[in-house]
mmCIF file of C-alpha atoms in Angstrom:
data_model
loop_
_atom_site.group_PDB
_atom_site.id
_atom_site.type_symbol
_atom_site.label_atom_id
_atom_site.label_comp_id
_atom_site.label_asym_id
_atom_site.label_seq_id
_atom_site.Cartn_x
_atom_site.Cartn_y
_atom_site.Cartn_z
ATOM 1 C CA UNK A 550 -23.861 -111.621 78.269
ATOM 2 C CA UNK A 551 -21.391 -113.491 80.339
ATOM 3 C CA UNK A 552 -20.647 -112.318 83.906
ATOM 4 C CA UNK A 553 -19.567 -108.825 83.988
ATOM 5 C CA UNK A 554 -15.602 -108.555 85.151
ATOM 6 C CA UNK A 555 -13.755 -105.184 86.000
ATOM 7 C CA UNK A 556 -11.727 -103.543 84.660
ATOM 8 C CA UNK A 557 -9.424 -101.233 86.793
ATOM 9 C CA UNK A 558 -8.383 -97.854 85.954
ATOM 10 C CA UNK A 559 -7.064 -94.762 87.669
ATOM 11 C CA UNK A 560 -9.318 -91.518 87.175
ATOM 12 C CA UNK A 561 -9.934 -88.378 89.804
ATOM 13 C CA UNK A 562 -6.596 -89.619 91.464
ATOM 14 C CA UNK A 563 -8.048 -92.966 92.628
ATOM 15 C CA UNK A 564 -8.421 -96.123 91.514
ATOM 16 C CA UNK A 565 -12.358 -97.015 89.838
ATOM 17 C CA UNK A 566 -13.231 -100.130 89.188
ATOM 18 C CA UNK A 567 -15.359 -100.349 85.991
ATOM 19 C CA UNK A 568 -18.023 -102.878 85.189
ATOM 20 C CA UNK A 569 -17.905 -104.827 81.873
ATOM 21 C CA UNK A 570 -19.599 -107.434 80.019
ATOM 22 C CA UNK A 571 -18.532 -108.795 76.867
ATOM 23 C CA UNK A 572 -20.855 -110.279 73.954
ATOM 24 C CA UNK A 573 -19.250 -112.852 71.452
ATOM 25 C CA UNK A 574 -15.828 -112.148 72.558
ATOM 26 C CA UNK A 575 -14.541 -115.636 70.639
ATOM 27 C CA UNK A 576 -15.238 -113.335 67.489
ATOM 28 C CA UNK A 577 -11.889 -112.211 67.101
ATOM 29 C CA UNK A 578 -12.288 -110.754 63.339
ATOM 30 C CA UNK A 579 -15.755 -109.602 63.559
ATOM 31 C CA UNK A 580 -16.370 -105.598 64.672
ATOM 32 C CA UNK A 581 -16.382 -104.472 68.325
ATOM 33 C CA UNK A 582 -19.812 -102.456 69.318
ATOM 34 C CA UNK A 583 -18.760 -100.433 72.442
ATOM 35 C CA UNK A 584 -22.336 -99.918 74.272
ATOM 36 C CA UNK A 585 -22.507 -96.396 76.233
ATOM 37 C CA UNK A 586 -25.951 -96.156 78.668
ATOM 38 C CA UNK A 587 -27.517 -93.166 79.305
ATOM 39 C CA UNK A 588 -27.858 -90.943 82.513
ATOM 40 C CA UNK A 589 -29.031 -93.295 84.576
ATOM 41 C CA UNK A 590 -28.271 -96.515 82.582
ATOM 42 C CA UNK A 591 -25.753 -99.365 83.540
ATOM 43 C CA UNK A 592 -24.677 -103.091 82.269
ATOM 44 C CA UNK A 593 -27.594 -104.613 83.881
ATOM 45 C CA UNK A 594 -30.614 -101.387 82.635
ATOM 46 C CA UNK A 595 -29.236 -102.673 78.467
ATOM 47 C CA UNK A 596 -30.990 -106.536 79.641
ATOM 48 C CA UNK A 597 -30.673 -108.558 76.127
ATOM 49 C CA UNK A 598 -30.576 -105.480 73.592
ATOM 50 C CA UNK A 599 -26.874 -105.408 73.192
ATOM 51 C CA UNK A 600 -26.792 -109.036 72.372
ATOM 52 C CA UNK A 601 -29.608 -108.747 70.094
ATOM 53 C CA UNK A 602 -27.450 -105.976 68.076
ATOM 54 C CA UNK A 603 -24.314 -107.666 68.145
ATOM 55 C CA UNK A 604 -26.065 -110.845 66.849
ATOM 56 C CA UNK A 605 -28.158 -108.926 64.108
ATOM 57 C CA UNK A 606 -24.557 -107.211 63.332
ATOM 58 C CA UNK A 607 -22.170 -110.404 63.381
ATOM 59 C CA UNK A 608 -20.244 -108.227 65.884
ATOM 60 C CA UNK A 609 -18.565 -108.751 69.458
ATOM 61 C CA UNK A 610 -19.830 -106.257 72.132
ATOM 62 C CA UNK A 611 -18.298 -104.822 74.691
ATOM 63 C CA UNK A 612 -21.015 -102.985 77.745
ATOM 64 C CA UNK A 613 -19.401 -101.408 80.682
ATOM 65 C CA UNK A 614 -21.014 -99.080 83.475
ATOM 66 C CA UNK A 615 -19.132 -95.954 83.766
ATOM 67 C CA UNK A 616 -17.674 -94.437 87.910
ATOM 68 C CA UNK A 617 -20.996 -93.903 89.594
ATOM 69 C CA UNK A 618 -23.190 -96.541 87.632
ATOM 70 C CA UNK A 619 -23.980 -100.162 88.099
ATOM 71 C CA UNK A 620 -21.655 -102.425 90.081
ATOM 72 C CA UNK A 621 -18.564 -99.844 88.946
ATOM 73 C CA UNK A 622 -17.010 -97.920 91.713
ATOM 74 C CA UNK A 623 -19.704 -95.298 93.271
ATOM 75 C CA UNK A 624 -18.973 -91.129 93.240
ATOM 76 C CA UNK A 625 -16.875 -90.608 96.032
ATOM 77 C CA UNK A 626 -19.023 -89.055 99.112
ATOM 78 C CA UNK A 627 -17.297 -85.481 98.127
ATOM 79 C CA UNK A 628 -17.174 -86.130 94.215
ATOM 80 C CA UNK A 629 -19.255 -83.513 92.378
ATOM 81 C CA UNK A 630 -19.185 -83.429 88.504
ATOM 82 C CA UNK A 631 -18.925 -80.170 86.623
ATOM 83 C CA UNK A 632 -20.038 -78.932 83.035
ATOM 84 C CA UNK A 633 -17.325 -80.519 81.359
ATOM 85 C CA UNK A 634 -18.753 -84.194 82.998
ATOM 86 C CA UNK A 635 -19.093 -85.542 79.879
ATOM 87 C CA UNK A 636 -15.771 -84.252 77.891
ATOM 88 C CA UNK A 637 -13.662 -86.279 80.730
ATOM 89 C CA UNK A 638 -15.814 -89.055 80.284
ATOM 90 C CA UNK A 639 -15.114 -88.858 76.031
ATOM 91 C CA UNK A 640 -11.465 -87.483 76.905
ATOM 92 C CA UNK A 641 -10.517 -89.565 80.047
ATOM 93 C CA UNK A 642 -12.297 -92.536 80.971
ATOM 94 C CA UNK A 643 -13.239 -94.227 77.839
ATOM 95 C CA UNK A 644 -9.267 -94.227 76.517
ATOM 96 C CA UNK A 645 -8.307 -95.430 80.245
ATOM 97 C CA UNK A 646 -10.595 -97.961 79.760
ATOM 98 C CA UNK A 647 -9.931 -98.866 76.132
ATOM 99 C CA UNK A 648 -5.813 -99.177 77.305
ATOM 100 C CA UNK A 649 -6.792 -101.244 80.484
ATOM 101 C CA UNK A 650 -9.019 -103.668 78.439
ATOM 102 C CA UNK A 651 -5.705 -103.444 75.672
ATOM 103 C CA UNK A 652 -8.161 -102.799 72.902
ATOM 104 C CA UNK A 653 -5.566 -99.479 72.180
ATOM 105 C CA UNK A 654 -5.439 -101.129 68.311
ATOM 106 C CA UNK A 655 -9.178 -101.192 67.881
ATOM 107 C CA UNK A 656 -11.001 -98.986 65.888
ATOM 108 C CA UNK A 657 -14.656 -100.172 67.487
ATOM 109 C CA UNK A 658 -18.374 -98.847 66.950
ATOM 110 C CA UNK A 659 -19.441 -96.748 69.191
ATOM 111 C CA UNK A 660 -23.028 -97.362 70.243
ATOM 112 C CA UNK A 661 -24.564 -94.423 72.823
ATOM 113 C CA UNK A 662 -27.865 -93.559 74.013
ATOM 114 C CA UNK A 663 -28.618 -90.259 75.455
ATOM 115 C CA UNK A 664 -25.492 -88.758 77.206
ATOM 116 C CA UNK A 665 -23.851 -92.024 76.122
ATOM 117 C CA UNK A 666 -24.404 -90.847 73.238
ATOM 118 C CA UNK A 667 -22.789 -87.000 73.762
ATOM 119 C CA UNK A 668 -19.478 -88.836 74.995
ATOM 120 C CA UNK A 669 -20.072 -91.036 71.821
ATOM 121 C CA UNK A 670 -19.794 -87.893 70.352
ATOM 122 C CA UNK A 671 -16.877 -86.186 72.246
ATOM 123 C CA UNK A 672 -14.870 -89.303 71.717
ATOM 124 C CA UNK A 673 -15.006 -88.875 68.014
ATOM 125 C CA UNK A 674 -14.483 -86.083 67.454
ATOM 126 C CA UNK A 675 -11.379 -85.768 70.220
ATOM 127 C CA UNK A 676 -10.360 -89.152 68.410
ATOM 128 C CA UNK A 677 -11.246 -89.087 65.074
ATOM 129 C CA UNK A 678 -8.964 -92.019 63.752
ATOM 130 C CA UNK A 679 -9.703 -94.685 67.118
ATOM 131 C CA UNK A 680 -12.976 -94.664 66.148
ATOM 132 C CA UNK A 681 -14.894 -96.965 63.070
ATOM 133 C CA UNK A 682 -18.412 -95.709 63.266
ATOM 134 C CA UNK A 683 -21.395 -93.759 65.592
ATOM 135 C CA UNK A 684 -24.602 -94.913 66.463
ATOM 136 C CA UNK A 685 -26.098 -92.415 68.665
ATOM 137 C CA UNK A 686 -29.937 -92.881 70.366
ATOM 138 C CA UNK A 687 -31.319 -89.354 72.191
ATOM 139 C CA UNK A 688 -27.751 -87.618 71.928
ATOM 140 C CA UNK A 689 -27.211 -84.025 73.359
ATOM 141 C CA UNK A 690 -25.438 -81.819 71.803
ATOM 142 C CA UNK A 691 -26.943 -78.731 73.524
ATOM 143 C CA UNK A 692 -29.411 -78.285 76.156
ATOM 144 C CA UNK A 693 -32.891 -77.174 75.604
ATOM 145 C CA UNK A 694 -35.952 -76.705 77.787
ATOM 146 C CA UNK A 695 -37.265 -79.340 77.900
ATOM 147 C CA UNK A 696 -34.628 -81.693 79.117
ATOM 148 C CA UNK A 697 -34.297 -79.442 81.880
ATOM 149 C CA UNK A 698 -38.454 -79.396 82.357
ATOM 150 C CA UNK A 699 -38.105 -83.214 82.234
ATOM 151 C CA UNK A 700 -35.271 -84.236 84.426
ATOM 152 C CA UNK A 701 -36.807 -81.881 87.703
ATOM 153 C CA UNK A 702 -39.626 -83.965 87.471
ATOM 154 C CA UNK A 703 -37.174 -87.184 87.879
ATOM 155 C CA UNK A 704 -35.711 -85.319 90.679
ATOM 156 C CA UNK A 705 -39.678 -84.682 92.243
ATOM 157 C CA UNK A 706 -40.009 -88.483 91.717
ATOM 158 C CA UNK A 707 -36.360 -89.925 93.203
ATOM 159 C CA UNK A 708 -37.583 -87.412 96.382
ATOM 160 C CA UNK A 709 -40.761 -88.798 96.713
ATOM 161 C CA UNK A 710 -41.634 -91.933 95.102
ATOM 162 C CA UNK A 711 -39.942 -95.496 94.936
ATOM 163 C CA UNK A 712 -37.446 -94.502 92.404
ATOM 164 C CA UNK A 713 -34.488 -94.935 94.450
ATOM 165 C CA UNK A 714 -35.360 -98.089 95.309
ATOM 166 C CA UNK A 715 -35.822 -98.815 91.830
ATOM 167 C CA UNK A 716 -33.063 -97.858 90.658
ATOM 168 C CA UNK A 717 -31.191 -99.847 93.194
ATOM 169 C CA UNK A 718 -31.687 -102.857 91.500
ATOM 170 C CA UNK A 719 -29.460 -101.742 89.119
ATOM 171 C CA UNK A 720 -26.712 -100.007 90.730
ATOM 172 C CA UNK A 721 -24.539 -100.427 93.457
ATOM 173 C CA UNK A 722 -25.368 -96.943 94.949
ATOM 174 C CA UNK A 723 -28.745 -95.316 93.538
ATOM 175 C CA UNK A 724 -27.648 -92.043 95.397
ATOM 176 C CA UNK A 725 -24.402 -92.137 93.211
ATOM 177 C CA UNK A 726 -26.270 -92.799 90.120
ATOM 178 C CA UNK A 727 -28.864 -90.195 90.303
ATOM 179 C CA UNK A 728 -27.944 -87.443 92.289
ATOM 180 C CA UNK A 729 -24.430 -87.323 89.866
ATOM 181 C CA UNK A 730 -26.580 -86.993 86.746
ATOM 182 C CA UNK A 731 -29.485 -84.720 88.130
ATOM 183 C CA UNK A 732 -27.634 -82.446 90.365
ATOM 184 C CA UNK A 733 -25.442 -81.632 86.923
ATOM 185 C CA UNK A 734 -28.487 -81.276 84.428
ATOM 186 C CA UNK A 735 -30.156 -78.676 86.929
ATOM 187 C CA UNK A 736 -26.976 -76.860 87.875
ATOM 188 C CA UNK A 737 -27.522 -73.268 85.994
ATOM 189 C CA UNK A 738 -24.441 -72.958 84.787
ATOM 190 C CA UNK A 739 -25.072 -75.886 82.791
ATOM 191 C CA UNK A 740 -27.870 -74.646 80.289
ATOM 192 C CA UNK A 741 -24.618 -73.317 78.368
ATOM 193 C CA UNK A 742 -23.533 -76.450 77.370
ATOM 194 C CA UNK A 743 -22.850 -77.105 73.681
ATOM 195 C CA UNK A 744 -20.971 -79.784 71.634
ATOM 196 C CA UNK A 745 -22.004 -78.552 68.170
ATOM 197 C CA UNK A 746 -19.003 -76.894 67.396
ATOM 198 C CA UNK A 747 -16.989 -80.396 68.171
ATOM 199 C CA UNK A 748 -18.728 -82.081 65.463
ATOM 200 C CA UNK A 749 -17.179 -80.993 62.557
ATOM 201 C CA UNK A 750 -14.039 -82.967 63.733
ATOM 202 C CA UNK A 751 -15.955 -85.999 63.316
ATOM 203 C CA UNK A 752 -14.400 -88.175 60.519
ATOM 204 C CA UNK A 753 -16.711 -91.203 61.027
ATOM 205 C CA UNK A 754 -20.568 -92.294 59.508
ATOM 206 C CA UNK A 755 -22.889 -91.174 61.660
ATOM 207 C CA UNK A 756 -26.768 -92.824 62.633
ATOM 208 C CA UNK A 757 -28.068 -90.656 64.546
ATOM 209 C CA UNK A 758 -31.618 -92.001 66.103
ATOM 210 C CA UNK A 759 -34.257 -90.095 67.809
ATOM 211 C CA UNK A 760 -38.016 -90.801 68.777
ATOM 212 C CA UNK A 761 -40.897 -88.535 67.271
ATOM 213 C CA UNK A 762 -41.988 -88.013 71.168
ATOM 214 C CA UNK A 763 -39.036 -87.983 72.917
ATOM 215 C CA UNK A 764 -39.502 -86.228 76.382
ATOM 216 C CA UNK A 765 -35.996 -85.526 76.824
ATOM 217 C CA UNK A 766 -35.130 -83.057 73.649
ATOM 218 C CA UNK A 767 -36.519 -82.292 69.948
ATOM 219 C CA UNK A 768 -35.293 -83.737 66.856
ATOM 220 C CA UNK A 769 -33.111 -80.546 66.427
ATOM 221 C CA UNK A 770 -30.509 -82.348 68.565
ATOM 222 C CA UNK A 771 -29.871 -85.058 65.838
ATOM 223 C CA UNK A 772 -30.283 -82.819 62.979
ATOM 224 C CA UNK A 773 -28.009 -80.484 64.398
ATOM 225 C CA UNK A 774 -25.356 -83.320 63.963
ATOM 226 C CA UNK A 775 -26.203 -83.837 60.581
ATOM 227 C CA UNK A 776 -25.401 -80.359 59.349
ATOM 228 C CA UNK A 777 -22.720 -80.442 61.330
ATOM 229 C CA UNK A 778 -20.544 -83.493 61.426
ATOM 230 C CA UNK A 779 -17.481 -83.982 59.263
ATOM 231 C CA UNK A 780 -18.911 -87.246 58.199
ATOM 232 C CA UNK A 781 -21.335 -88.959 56.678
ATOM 233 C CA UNK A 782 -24.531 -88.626 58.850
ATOM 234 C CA UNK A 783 -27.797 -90.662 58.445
ATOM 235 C CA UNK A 784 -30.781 -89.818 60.309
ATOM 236 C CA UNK A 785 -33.449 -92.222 61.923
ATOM 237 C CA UNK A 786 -36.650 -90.507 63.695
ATOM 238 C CA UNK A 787 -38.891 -92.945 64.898
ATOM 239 C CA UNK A 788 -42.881 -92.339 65.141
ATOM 240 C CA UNK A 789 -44.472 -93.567 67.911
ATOM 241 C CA UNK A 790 -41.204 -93.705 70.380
ATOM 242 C CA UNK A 791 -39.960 -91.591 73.349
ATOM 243 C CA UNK A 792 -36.332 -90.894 74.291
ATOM 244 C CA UNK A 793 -35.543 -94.749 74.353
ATOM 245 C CA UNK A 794 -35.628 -96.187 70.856
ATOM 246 C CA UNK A 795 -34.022 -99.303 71.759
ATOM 247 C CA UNK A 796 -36.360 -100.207 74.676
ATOM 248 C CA UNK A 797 -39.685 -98.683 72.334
ATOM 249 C CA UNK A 798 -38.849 -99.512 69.033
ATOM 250 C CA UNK A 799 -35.994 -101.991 69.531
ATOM 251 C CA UNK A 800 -36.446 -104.242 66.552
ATOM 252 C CA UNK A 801 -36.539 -100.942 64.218
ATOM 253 C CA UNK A 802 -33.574 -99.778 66.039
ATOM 254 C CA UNK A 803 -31.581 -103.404 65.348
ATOM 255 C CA UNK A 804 -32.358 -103.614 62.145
ATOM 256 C CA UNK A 805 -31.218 -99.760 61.074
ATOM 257 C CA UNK A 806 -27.788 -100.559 62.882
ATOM 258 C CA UNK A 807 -27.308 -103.959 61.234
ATOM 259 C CA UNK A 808 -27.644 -102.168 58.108
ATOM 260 C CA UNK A 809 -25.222 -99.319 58.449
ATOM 261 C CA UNK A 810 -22.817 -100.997 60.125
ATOM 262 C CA UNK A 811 -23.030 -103.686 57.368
ATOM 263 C CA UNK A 812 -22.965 -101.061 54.534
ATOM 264 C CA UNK A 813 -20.303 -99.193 56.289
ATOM 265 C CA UNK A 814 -17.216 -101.810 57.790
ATOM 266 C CA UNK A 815 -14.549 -101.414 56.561
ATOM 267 C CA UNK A 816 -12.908 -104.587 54.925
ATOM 268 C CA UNK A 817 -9.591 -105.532 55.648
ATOM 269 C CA UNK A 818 -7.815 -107.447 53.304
#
């Protein structure tokens, strides 16, 4: 990937700066993979993977850290998300982004992991005709026990291990990173959460990818999409891999998107 530049958008009345890195952008006919991190992901947490997929693919890529994560613009010190953190992320962000970077006439691939994966998700089915095709890795779509079991432990270990420091070598502001994503997951109110009912506006194919041990949710999450997107859904569940497919399993993981994005582009004439 080359050297990220920003992109600059207006969100939460202020301007963010947004962290990007593009893959193969001299591909001008060939797809666009839009890469959406997890939690606690950024640019600089994908390392090579993205490349490897948009090579495998024949695509262009496109990564980008969302407000809070990586080199983008940190949570202001007042700035508390709410349950709906991922809906403005589908609804807001990523089309203020998209119109910044002038890829408006684009219909690109969305490729999410984990709640990248949710506003994958949201973004699809809020824009059902800006969007070519999902591949989703971990996605939520509600929230079960134990994701919240899981993600108090991570707050155990930012409070008392090396974590933070960690995670600082991938992000601006670790404090912004973490504390945005945990304090949300553990906030009660939040354990209500639910996107199934969204699905079904889904028009697009679907992969939908999820480890066999995953310590972050069950593999009801990604057959829950598959009874209940509008598309075309095909599942992946991957033995011997945890909530990170493309960091435990990433050649399995490159090869499976290859394919469906392969079998499902649409050819223009």
């Amino acid at each position: 990937m080359s050297t990220p530049p920003f992109a600059t958008i207006t969100w939460r009345d202020r301007t963010v700066q947004i962290e990007c890195a593009w893959i193969a952008p001299e591909k001008a006919d060939a797809p666009l993979i839009v890469f959406l991190h997890e939690g606690l992901g950024s640019v600089a947490m994908w390392k090579d993977f993205p490349a490897q997929v948009c090579e495998a693919a024949n695509a262009r890529g496109l990564v980008f850290s969302r407000p809070g994560y990586g080199r983008s613009t940190p949570r202001a010190d007042d700035e508390t998300w709410d349950v709906d953190f991922m809906h403005r992320q589908a609804h807001e962000v990523l089309p203020a982004l998209f119109a910044a970077l002038k890829l408006d006439g684009e219909k690109p691939w969305l490729f999410g992991h984990s709640d990248g994966g949710s506003i994958s998700l949201l973004y699809a089915s809020r824009f059902p005709d800006k969007v070519e095709g999902l591949v989703v890795l971990a996605p939520h779509i509600f929230v079960e026990d134990k994701t919240v079991a899981n993600i108090e432990i991570a707050r155990t270990a930012y409070l008392e291990t090396d974590l933070a420091k960690k995670l600082g070598r991938y992000h601006d502001s670790a404090d912004s990173a973490f504390w945005g994503w945990n304090r949300i997951w553990l906030h009660p109110p939040f354990r209500d959460w639910n996107i199934e009912a969204e699905l079904g506006a889904i028009r697009c194919p679907v992969l939908a990818v999820q480890g066999i041990d995953d310590e972050y949710g069950t593999l009801a999450q990604i057959r829950g999409i598959a009874a209940r997107a509008g598309g075309s859904c095909e599942l992946l569940e991957i033995p011997e891999c945890g909530h990170s497919p493309h960091r435990d399993q990433p050649d399995r993981v490159i090869v499976a998107t290859a394919s469906f994005i392969t079998k499902n582009r649409r050819q223009t004439p």
